Amino acid sequence: MAGRRSILCLRSLERRTSRGVVAGMSLTREEVLHVAELAKLGLTAEEVESYRGQLGVVLEHIALLNELDTSQVAAMAHVTGQENVWREDTIRPSLPVSDVLAAAPAEESDSFRVPVVLEG
Amino acid sequence: MELSCLTLGEASSMLSKREATSVELTTAVLDQVAKRDDVVRAYVTVCADEALAQAREADAKLSAGTADSPLCGVPMALKDNLCTKGTRTTCSSAMLKDYVPPYDATVVRKLREAGAVFVGKTNLDEFAMGSSTENSAFFTTTNPWDSKRVPGGSSGGSAAAVAAHEAVFGLGSDTGGSVRLPASFCGVVGLKPTYGRVSRFGLIAFGSSLDQIGPFAKNVTDCATVLGAIAGKDEMDSTSVALDVPDFTAGLKSSVRGLRVGLPSEYLGGVDEKVLALIRNAVQMLVEAGAVVEETSLPHTKYALPVYYIIAPAEASANLARYDGVKYGFSDRQGDDIWEMFSRTRGNGFGPEVKRRIMLGTYALSSGYYDAYYLKAQKARQLIKEDFVQAFDKFDVLITPTSPTVAFGIGEKTSDPLSMYLSDVATVTVNAAGIPGISVPCGLADGMPVGVQLLGNYFDEATVLRASYAIEQSLGDWTKVTR
């Protein structure tokens, strides 16, 4: 598996760059912060930097897919080709509210209690 | 005979003949846990009292002759991403450290109804993301064969529990190899059923188009028995398939004479020499039993890892969006508003690998990148599937190593995420395509277990199990097959 042998040569974005490989897949700090915001992940400055490097290495590996001509291929919708699964819309008991709220970090009046969403 | 060392078949027979009670068997297993788990650390939660209560109930059924499952009274391990009503289910994450589900997963419900005894919940890589169980937020499970090595992952706890006789059988989940890899590393049988064969309801989701629950067992027959107990259409999981569940133990002993076996060359490169020797030995067992083995090619194999490392994180980023500190689980409310609650809860509640994968997945799905990554991966996935569809025109099963190496040392790969991902190189293709795959112990390389992987056509677990049984029987005591 030649692809795998070349993957095993990868170690860090920095070293490969010094061998003259274009580091086209590296993420900028801004991109990392943008993605973290989309995912609502609070990251420390150290984490931003370490993920930036690590994700860059993984994305470089993923770039292998660019070798593939997929212009005539349909995206896979379901792995075994199953189509819409229907059921009758009958009313059945759901989980009791008390069961659901039992695990809640904070609750009030049969609802989940959360910090303020909108000020004013 | 030490009761905890019994196979499911042996235990079931002894229990139904009342040569032993479930309480005796469960006690023996719990004693084994007390003896070994300080070092193995398979269990996050041991449910001793509940287990003995279940054992007593099982004994009542067994004595009355009303037990209707071979699993009745037999102690088993459940991976801690399977919801157990009333018993905490943590996914080995700080996010769910104290989470108690209000319902059972469908497979858990089925096993309860069968009378199985739940020894406890086993350790995993956090949210099933990993190949070594080192990503558990709580502790690392060690390999029962060598405590300085990993048990594999992500279902390392369940595999180790069965290998150390801390459970007679177990359940794990497999998204990219997470049942088959630890099975290989720990010297037990581990099966990933066809996608849709077993309900995912109550399996805490990681990659919804890839996840399947699968059994760990001490031998192929046991594995077949457990599969039969958990498989079947479930109206709570619309991706589960309405196919009859055959008796998977029925055809095991049928001859493999004439069985067409393919050996894909792409899986043989980069494999450790001693591992490869054991794989070739297993292949030879099939040949001697009358199977016809031929080398073949699955040309898109090398693209499976990149495909997996786009699709799985992408689906994970969606599935893990629910962990927000609102409804259950960890909630960090030290910030000023709900946005800070989300950010702090998720930043502090998730471990580094989980955050890495959420980031990767979010990136791959984000505006401007969706076509280049996610859409591209779903197309490439179609090509990987087609390789298998074509292969199964010519072959009944495919045979490969489960892993290029034996279990590696604890800490050896943790500083390099990509090298950890490469452990999955032989297993992710199977989840990408959705076909069934099993790992069966085939020998020891430098004293560590090696698994041979068999892959089958969609919903053809029966043939996979039959070929596995043939290898198992031919090898005899696989621990004596050494390189």
XYZ file of C-alpha atoms in Angstrom:
603
model
C 0.000 0.000 0.000
C 2.184 2.799 -1.330
C -0.264 5.377 -0.063
C 0.118 4.111 3.447
C 3.935 4.086 3.295
C 3.927 7.715 2.277
C 1.509 8.483 5.090
C 3.907 6.897 7.565
C 6.554 9.391 6.444
C 4.374 12.278 7.563
C 5.086 13.527 11.010
C 4.522 17.213 11.266
C 3.525 19.983 8.963
C 6.732 21.845 9.808
C 9.076 19.049 8.797
C 7.303 18.377 5.532
C 7.364 22.054 4.686
C 11.106 22.087 5.163
C 11.362 19.270 2.608
C 9.746 21.549 0.086
C 6.207 20.137 0.098
C 3.620 22.850 -0.234
C 1.729 23.140 3.033
C -1.478 24.037 1.240
C -3.696 22.389 3.806
C -2.577 24.306 6.863
C -5.261 26.166 8.710
C -4.893 29.754 9.797
C -5.546 30.758 13.364
C -8.623 32.644 12.167
C -10.005 29.539 10.492
C -9.528 27.536 13.677
C -11.292 30.216 15.706
C -14.110 30.380 13.148
C -14.639 26.607 13.272
C -14.492 26.623 17.073
C -17.169 29.322 17.097
C -19.403 27.334 14.712
C -19.022 24.310 16.984
C -19.403 26.358 20.161
C -16.160 24.935 21.515
C -14.349 27.150 23.976
C -10.611 26.726 23.299
C -7.553 28.061 25.089
C -4.855 29.833 23.080
C -2.630 26.742 23.417
C -5.415 24.502 22.126
C -6.029 26.763 19.140
C -2.373 26.492 18.179
C -2.011 22.751 18.781
C -5.239 21.899 16.946
C -4.186 24.158 14.102
C -1.096 22.022 13.567
C -2.741 18.641 14.162
C -5.764 19.341 11.983
C -3.447 20.570 9.249
C -1.644 17.234 9.214
C -4.905 15.302 9.005
C -6.260 17.553 6.247
C -3.045 16.987 4.317
C -3.695 13.246 4.460
C -7.298 13.739 3.445
C -6.102 15.614 0.343
C -5.376 12.139 -1.085
C -9.010 12.157 -2.196
C -8.183 14.792 -4.775
C -6.589 11.988 -6.818
C -10.002 10.469 -7.380
C -12.188 11.389 -10.311
C -15.644 11.395 -8.796
C -17.309 13.527 -11.459
C -19.501 10.625 -12.586
C -20.236 9.258 -9.118
C -23.386 9.909 -7.091
C -22.842 10.705 -3.447
C -23.833 7.820 -1.204
C -27.139 8.504 0.498
C -27.478 5.254 2.421
C -24.935 2.480 2.642
C -27.355 -0.403 2.028
C -29.698 1.524 -0.247
C -32.573 1.690 2.182
C -35.242 4.233 1.344
C -37.864 6.066 3.363
C -39.109 4.046 6.300
C -42.684 4.865 7.227
C -44.859 4.333 10.248
C -48.403 5.236 11.233
C -48.636 8.564 13.009
C -50.258 7.149 16.136
C -50.036 8.841 19.501
C -48.173 6.846 22.128
C -46.887 7.754 25.579
C -43.502 9.436 25.487
C -40.974 9.697 28.300
C -42.568 11.187 31.425
C -41.503 14.797 31.941
C -40.224 13.932 35.396
C -37.878 11.291 33.933
C -36.586 13.763 31.398
C -36.002 16.514 33.955
C -34.397 14.113 36.432
C -31.045 14.541 34.699
C -31.385 18.281 34.128
C -28.608 20.540 35.453
C -31.279 23.100 36.362
C -35.015 22.995 36.031
C -38.060 25.059 36.926
C -41.766 24.834 36.142
C -41.433 21.643 34.127
C -38.799 23.293 31.944
C -35.030 23.339 31.570
C -33.603 26.442 33.180
C -30.772 28.154 31.306
C -28.795 31.390 31.578
C -30.060 34.436 29.721
C -30.343 34.081 25.963
C -31.091 37.642 24.980
C -30.361 40.625 27.116
C -33.128 43.193 27.613
C -12.902 -25.704 35.956
C -12.849 -22.102 37.013
C -16.401 -20.919 36.326
C -15.348 -17.497 35.060
C -13.318 -19.161 32.286
C -16.371 -20.856 30.787
C -17.509 -20.012 27.301
C -21.114 -18.930 26.743
C -21.902 -22.349 25.276
C -20.454 -24.166 28.289
C -22.059 -21.807 30.806
C -25.429 -22.050 29.137
C -25.305 -25.834 29.164
C -24.245 -26.035 32.812
C -26.908 -23.537 33.862
C -29.734 -25.297 32.058
C -28.663 -28.669 33.499
C -28.448 -26.940 36.901
C -24.822 -28.082 37.274
C -24.121 -24.509 38.324
C -26.305 -21.567 39.227
C -26.213 -18.111 37.747
C -25.423 -16.754 41.199
C -22.369 -19.044 41.389
C -21.257 -18.076 37.905
C -21.861 -14.358 38.489
C -20.032 -14.511 41.805
C -17.086 -16.218 40.121
C -16.976 -13.497 37.459
C -17.246 -10.728 40.056
C -14.388 -12.388 41.976
C -12.360 -12.347 38.783
C -13.120 -8.640 38.392
C -11.922 -8.052 41.960
C -8.766 -10.034 41.227
C -7.777 -8.548 37.893
C -9.465 -5.234 37.286
C -7.022 -3.210 39.417
C -4.596 -3.781 36.572
C -6.812 -4.405 33.545
C -9.222 -1.559 34.385
C -11.889 -2.770 31.977
C -14.837 -1.415 33.977
C -16.027 2.146 34.525
C -18.966 0.931 36.616
C -19.324 -2.509 38.189
C -22.935 -3.363 38.996
C -22.359 -6.102 41.572
C -25.670 -5.834 43.452
C -27.803 -5.527 40.337
C -25.885 -8.362 38.703
C -26.557 -10.710 41.604
C -30.231 -9.684 41.614
C -30.405 -10.461 37.898
C -28.630 -13.753 38.578
C -31.228 -14.721 41.170
C -34.039 -13.940 38.747
C -32.291 -15.972 36.080
C -31.891 -18.899 38.468
C -35.633 -18.800 39.178
C -36.387 -19.040 35.455
C -33.775 -21.729 34.918
C -35.126 -23.845 37.782
C -38.688 -23.436 36.572
C -37.620 -24.388 33.076
C -38.951 -21.111 31.655
C -35.617 -19.711 30.457
C -35.929 -19.251 26.706
C -32.524 -17.924 25.785
C -29.014 -19.425 25.946
C -27.956 -16.095 27.440
C -30.112 -16.530 30.541
C -28.033 -16.197 33.681
C -24.768 -15.505 31.879
C -22.673 -12.509 33.015
C -21.719 -10.035 30.324
C -20.081 -6.633 29.823
C -21.662 -3.599 28.169
C -19.640 -0.831 26.548
C -20.387 2.407 28.370
C -21.930 4.111 25.346
C -24.950 1.812 25.513
C -27.798 3.359 27.499
C -28.772 1.379 30.581
C -31.845 2.699 32.360
C -31.012 3.691 35.914
C -27.294 2.924 35.578
C -24.918 5.690 34.687
C -23.702 5.738 31.115
C -20.678 7.944 30.674
C -19.153 7.356 27.205
C -15.956 7.685 29.280
C -16.409 11.444 29.053
C -16.468 14.236 31.615
C -19.514 15.436 29.680
C -21.577 12.439 30.830
C -19.728 11.499 34.000
C -22.911 11.429 36.061
C -25.496 10.874 33.344
C -28.160 8.277 34.131
C -30.272 7.382 31.093
C -34.064 7.198 31.499
C -34.289 4.308 29.052
C -32.522 1.150 27.904
C -30.934 0.776 24.504
C -32.847 -1.748 22.417
C -29.985 -4.273 22.607
C -29.879 -3.787 26.390
C -33.634 -4.356 26.612
C -33.324 -7.532 24.517
C -30.511 -8.861 26.687
C -32.442 -8.050 29.869
C -35.455 -9.921 28.504
C -33.183 -12.849 27.650
C -32.046 -12.905 31.274
C -28.418 -11.939 30.732
C -26.591 -10.615 33.775
C -24.917 -7.196 33.465
C -21.573 -7.232 35.283
C -21.047 -3.586 34.460
C -20.211 -0.850 31.959
C -16.862 -0.933 30.287
C -14.315 1.695 29.406
C -13.957 3.156 25.935
C -12.211 5.933 24.083
C -14.292 9.015 24.850
C -17.472 8.972 22.748
C -16.003 5.980 20.899
C -13.370 8.150 19.230
C -10.084 6.353 19.227
C -8.226 3.121 18.580
C -6.621 2.394 21.939
C -8.986 3.358 24.808
C -6.321 5.897 25.811
C -8.769 8.693 24.985
C -11.013 7.724 27.885
C -11.393 10.784 30.116
C -11.175 8.537 33.163
C -8.340 6.033 32.776
C -6.709 3.733 30.255
C -7.648 0.084 30.081
C -4.649 -2.212 29.758
C -4.240 -5.253 27.572
C -4.794 -8.436 29.645
C -1.883 -10.054 27.762
C 0.578 -7.269 28.637
C -0.402 -4.448 30.945
C 2.062 -2.062 29.284
C 0.130 -2.308 26.051
C -3.201 -0.974 24.914
C -6.235 -3.214 24.510
C -7.151 -1.441 21.288
C -10.159 0.779 20.919
C -12.582 2.188 21.090
C -14.278 -0.818 22.765
C -11.106 -1.714 24.697
C -12.899 -2.266 27.993
C -15.336 -4.874 26.667
C -12.625 -6.721 24.741
C -10.316 -6.754 27.762
C -13.143 -7.863 30.074
C -13.881 -10.908 27.933
C -10.180 -11.700 27.459
C -9.575 -11.500 31.222
C -12.676 -13.586 31.990
C -14.207 -10.599 33.728
C -17.270 -11.310 31.564
C -18.324 -14.354 29.561
C -19.204 -12.199 26.577
C -19.617 -8.500 25.869
C -20.987 -5.842 23.583
C -19.078 -3.067 21.916
C -19.700 -0.663 19.069
C -17.810 -0.388 15.813
C -17.644 2.771 13.708
C -14.214 2.380 12.099
C -12.992 -0.871 13.653
C -13.807 -0.348 17.313
C -14.939 -3.939 17.914
C -12.602 -5.716 15.510
C -9.381 -3.955 16.471
C -9.615 -4.535 20.243
C -10.750 -8.104 19.534
C -7.535 -8.603 17.564
C -5.346 -6.962 20.200
C -6.935 -8.879 23.110
C -7.270 -12.312 21.502
C -11.055 -12.595 21.429
C -13.644 -12.854 18.680
C -15.277 -9.547 17.707
C -17.911 -8.988 15.030
C -19.278 -5.893 13.329
C -22.647 -6.844 11.814
C -23.910 -5.416 8.522
C -25.111 -1.842 8.929
C -28.776 -2.136 9.848
C -28.595 -5.668 11.232
C -28.660 -4.489 14.864
C -30.651 -1.545 16.196
C -28.665 1.544 17.168
C -31.414 2.897 19.413
C -29.803 3.749 22.723
C -26.269 3.540 21.346
C -24.962 7.008 22.033
C -24.325 8.177 18.514
C -20.929 8.903 17.033
C -21.173 8.392 13.246
C -24.721 7.469 12.414
C -24.056 6.035 8.950
C -21.150 3.963 10.263
C -22.007 2.825 13.833
C -22.987 -0.762 14.577
C -23.171 -2.639 17.868
C -21.309 -5.948 17.884
C -20.477 -8.870 20.182
C -17.198 -9.876 21.814
C -16.927 -13.555 22.640
C -14.451 -16.288 23.539
C -15.198 -18.266 20.392
C -17.057 -18.053 17.103
C -20.065 -20.092 18.262
C -20.597 -17.780 21.228
C -20.337 -14.783 18.910
C -22.995 -16.236 16.637
C -25.272 -16.865 19.617
C -25.008 -13.299 20.870
C -25.567 -11.854 17.393
C -28.806 -13.802 17.169
C -29.963 -12.313 20.460
C -29.357 -8.683 19.514
C -30.181 -8.547 15.813
C -33.505 -7.571 14.286
C -35.584 -4.715 12.980
C -36.471 -2.109 15.561
C -39.113 0.525 14.980
C -37.061 2.851 17.158
C -34.209 2.753 14.591
C -35.345 3.433 11.064
C -31.973 2.346 9.712
C -32.481 -1.160 11.085
C -33.516 -3.613 8.432
C -36.633 -5.771 8.272
C -34.817 -8.997 7.570
C -35.409 -12.239 9.408
C -32.775 -13.089 11.973
C -31.547 -16.573 11.097
C -30.093 -18.939 13.689
C -26.501 -17.862 13.177
C -25.228 -20.973 14.967
C -27.007 -23.349 12.610
C -24.650 -23.445 9.645
C -21.348 -22.988 11.474
C -20.136 -26.547 11.042
C -21.004 -26.778 7.354
C -18.039 -27.504 5.178
C -16.095 -24.681 3.561
C -15.197 -26.925 0.617
C -15.488 -24.782 -2.475
C -15.851 -21.563 -0.494
C -14.457 -18.759 -2.676
C -12.078 -16.647 -0.602
C -10.484 -13.440 -1.828
C -7.229 -12.042 -0.414
C -7.068 -8.331 -1.302
C -3.472 -7.314 -1.927
C -3.989 -3.744 -0.728
C -4.356 -4.996 2.863
C -1.007 -6.811 2.899
C 1.402 -3.919 2.459
C 2.919 -2.417 5.576
C 1.846 -5.336 7.764
C 4.277 -6.594 10.410
C 6.110 -9.678 9.132
C 5.049 -11.986 11.988
C 1.441 -10.802 11.789
C 1.450 -11.493 8.061
C 2.863 -14.971 8.643
C -0.036 -15.770 10.982
C -2.568 -14.391 8.505
C -1.099 -16.560 5.746
C -1.275 -19.510 8.122
C -4.983 -18.837 8.702
C -5.503 -18.640 4.952
C -3.744 -21.979 4.635
C -6.209 -23.468 7.156
C -9.042 -22.526 4.813
C -7.218 -23.957 1.820
C -6.661 -27.242 3.632
C -10.358 -27.312 4.494
C -11.163 -27.119 0.804
C -11.700 -23.411 0.238
C -10.434 -21.788 -2.944
C -8.277 -18.750 -2.205
C -7.274 -16.200 -4.785
C -5.506 -12.863 -4.522
C -7.624 -9.949 -5.627
C -7.614 -6.171 -5.687
C -9.845 -3.571 -4.097
C -8.343 -0.540 -5.809
C -10.005 2.161 -3.702
C -8.810 0.759 -0.365
C -6.316 3.536 0.315
C -9.031 6.172 0.078
C -11.053 4.643 2.905
C -9.041 6.282 5.665
C -9.462 9.840 4.307
C -13.116 9.093 3.552
C -13.634 7.886 7.096
C -11.783 10.818 8.645
C -14.122 13.208 6.899
C -17.436 11.408 7.262
C -17.060 10.163 10.829
C -16.007 13.529 12.279
C -18.650 15.308 10.179
C -21.388 13.072 11.538
C -19.889 13.321 15.015
C -19.960 17.107 14.894
C -23.703 16.887 14.275
C -24.330 14.111 16.811
C -22.352 15.814 19.554
C -24.057 19.173 19.066
C -26.628 18.018 21.615
C -24.106 18.264 24.476
C -24.848 21.815 25.483
C -25.329 21.762 29.245
C -29.075 22.320 28.912
C -30.808 18.964 29.220
C -28.372 16.602 30.948
C -24.702 16.041 31.577
C -21.970 18.441 32.483
C -22.985 22.092 32.535
C -20.559 24.947 33.072
C -22.559 27.990 34.147
C -19.697 30.226 35.239
C -20.097 32.475 32.193
C -22.459 35.396 31.732
C -24.971 34.034 29.266
C -26.133 30.943 27.430
C -23.504 31.327 24.686
C -20.734 31.164 27.230
C -22.471 28.187 28.832
C -22.347 26.322 25.505
C -18.767 27.272 24.877
C -17.466 26.519 28.366
C -19.508 23.325 28.747
C -18.248 21.950 25.470
C -14.715 23.258 25.857
C -14.349 21.745 29.310
C -16.630 18.724 28.996
C -15.018 17.204 25.899
C -11.523 15.750 25.789
C -8.914 16.694 23.153
C -9.615 13.934 20.617
C -13.343 14.633 20.698
C -12.690 18.325 20.172
C -10.280 17.578 17.324
C -12.899 15.476 15.550
C -15.691 17.969 16.116
C -13.437 20.641 14.636
C -12.511 18.476 11.659
C -16.123 17.597 11.036
C -17.383 21.134 11.417
C -14.722 22.342 8.999
C -15.603 19.660 6.457
C -19.270 20.620 6.579
C -18.844 24.373 6.694
C -19.792 26.727 3.917
C -17.108 26.817 1.254
C -15.675 23.435 2.234
C -18.699 21.113 2.120
C -18.263 20.189 -1.560
C -14.518 19.657 -1.370
C -14.698 17.522 1.738
C -18.010 15.994 2.779
C -19.564 15.643 -0.659
C -16.303 14.377 -2.127
C -16.001 11.819 0.672
C -19.550 10.547 0.120
C -18.741 10.036 -3.556
C -15.476 8.289 -2.792
C -17.395 6.147 -0.339
C -19.608 4.955 -3.188
C -16.470 3.812 -5.041
C -15.223 1.923 -1.987
C -18.591 0.201 -1.718
C -18.500 -0.714 -5.395
C -15.112 -2.408 -4.954
C -16.779 -4.735 -2.449
C -19.932 -5.279 -4.507
C -17.783 -6.387 -7.416
C -15.600 -8.537 -5.159
C -18.614 -10.366 -3.762
C -19.620 -11.327 -7.285
C -16.494 -13.467 -7.394
C -15.962 -14.333 -3.731
C -18.000 -15.505 -0.750
C -15.674 -13.960 1.823
C -12.589 -11.766 1.853
C -9.733 -12.324 4.279
C -7.283 -9.706 5.568
C -5.270 -8.861 8.678
C -7.352 -6.948 11.230
C -4.411 -4.723 12.085
C -0.920 -4.212 10.653
C 0.563 -4.762 14.111
C -0.062 -6.358 17.471
C -1.140 -4.166 20.393
C 1.207 -1.200 20.704
C 2.569 0.289 23.913
C 0.528 2.656 26.057
C 1.567 6.191 25.159
C 3.305 5.139 21.956
C 0.905 6.884 19.566
C -0.809 9.462 21.736
C 1.298 12.426 20.641
C 0.577 11.868 16.948
C -3.134 11.724 16.091
C -2.520 10.713 12.501
C -0.415 7.695 13.472
C -3.248 6.623 15.766
C -5.728 6.962 12.891
C -3.539 4.671 10.790
C -4.295 1.755 13.165
C -7.687 1.634 11.466
C -6.308 1.187 7.964
C -7.638 -2.390 7.576
C -10.939 -1.860 9.333
C -12.486 1.439 8.172
C -13.239 0.164 4.674
C -15.796 -2.156 6.210
C -17.793 0.589 7.916
C -17.556 2.753 4.827
C -19.198 0.001 2.793
C -21.527 -1.248 5.549
C -20.632 -4.923 5.082
C -20.117 -7.302 8.022
C -16.649 -8.072 9.364
C -15.199 -10.249 12.112
C -11.824 -10.601 13.803
C -10.839 -14.084 14.963
C -7.675 -14.857 16.965
C -5.205 -16.741 14.775
C -2.025 -16.871 16.825
C 0.530 -15.034 18.923
C 3.265 -12.824 17.478
C 5.983 -12.201 20.066
C 3.495 -13.290 22.705
C 0.728 -10.903 21.640
C -2.564 -11.915 19.977
C -3.133 -11.451 16.263
C -6.565 -11.386 14.679
C -7.497 -12.384 11.142
C -10.354 -10.389 9.638
C -13.060 -11.933 7.470
C -15.461 -9.798 5.495
C -18.740 -10.854 3.967
C -21.463 -9.676 1.672
C -24.316 -7.551 2.964
C -26.322 -9.449 5.604
C -24.250 -12.590 5.013
C -22.914 -12.868 8.580
C -23.701 -16.591 8.316
C -20.960 -17.197 5.746
C -18.493 -15.010 7.617
C -19.174 -17.021 10.772
C -18.910 -20.339 8.949
C -15.493 -19.446 7.489
C -14.393 -18.133 10.894
C -15.479 -21.363 12.559
C -13.488 -23.381 10.042
C -10.318 -21.395 10.774
C -10.917 -21.595 14.507
C -11.400 -25.353 14.449
C -8.386 -25.928 12.200
C -6.102 -23.844 14.418
C -7.187 -25.670 17.569
C -5.671 -23.811 20.505
C -4.732 -20.580 18.732
C -2.418 -19.581 21.607
C -0.130 -22.403 20.533
C 0.214 -20.949 17.020
C 3.207 -18.686 17.479
C 5.652 -16.644 15.458
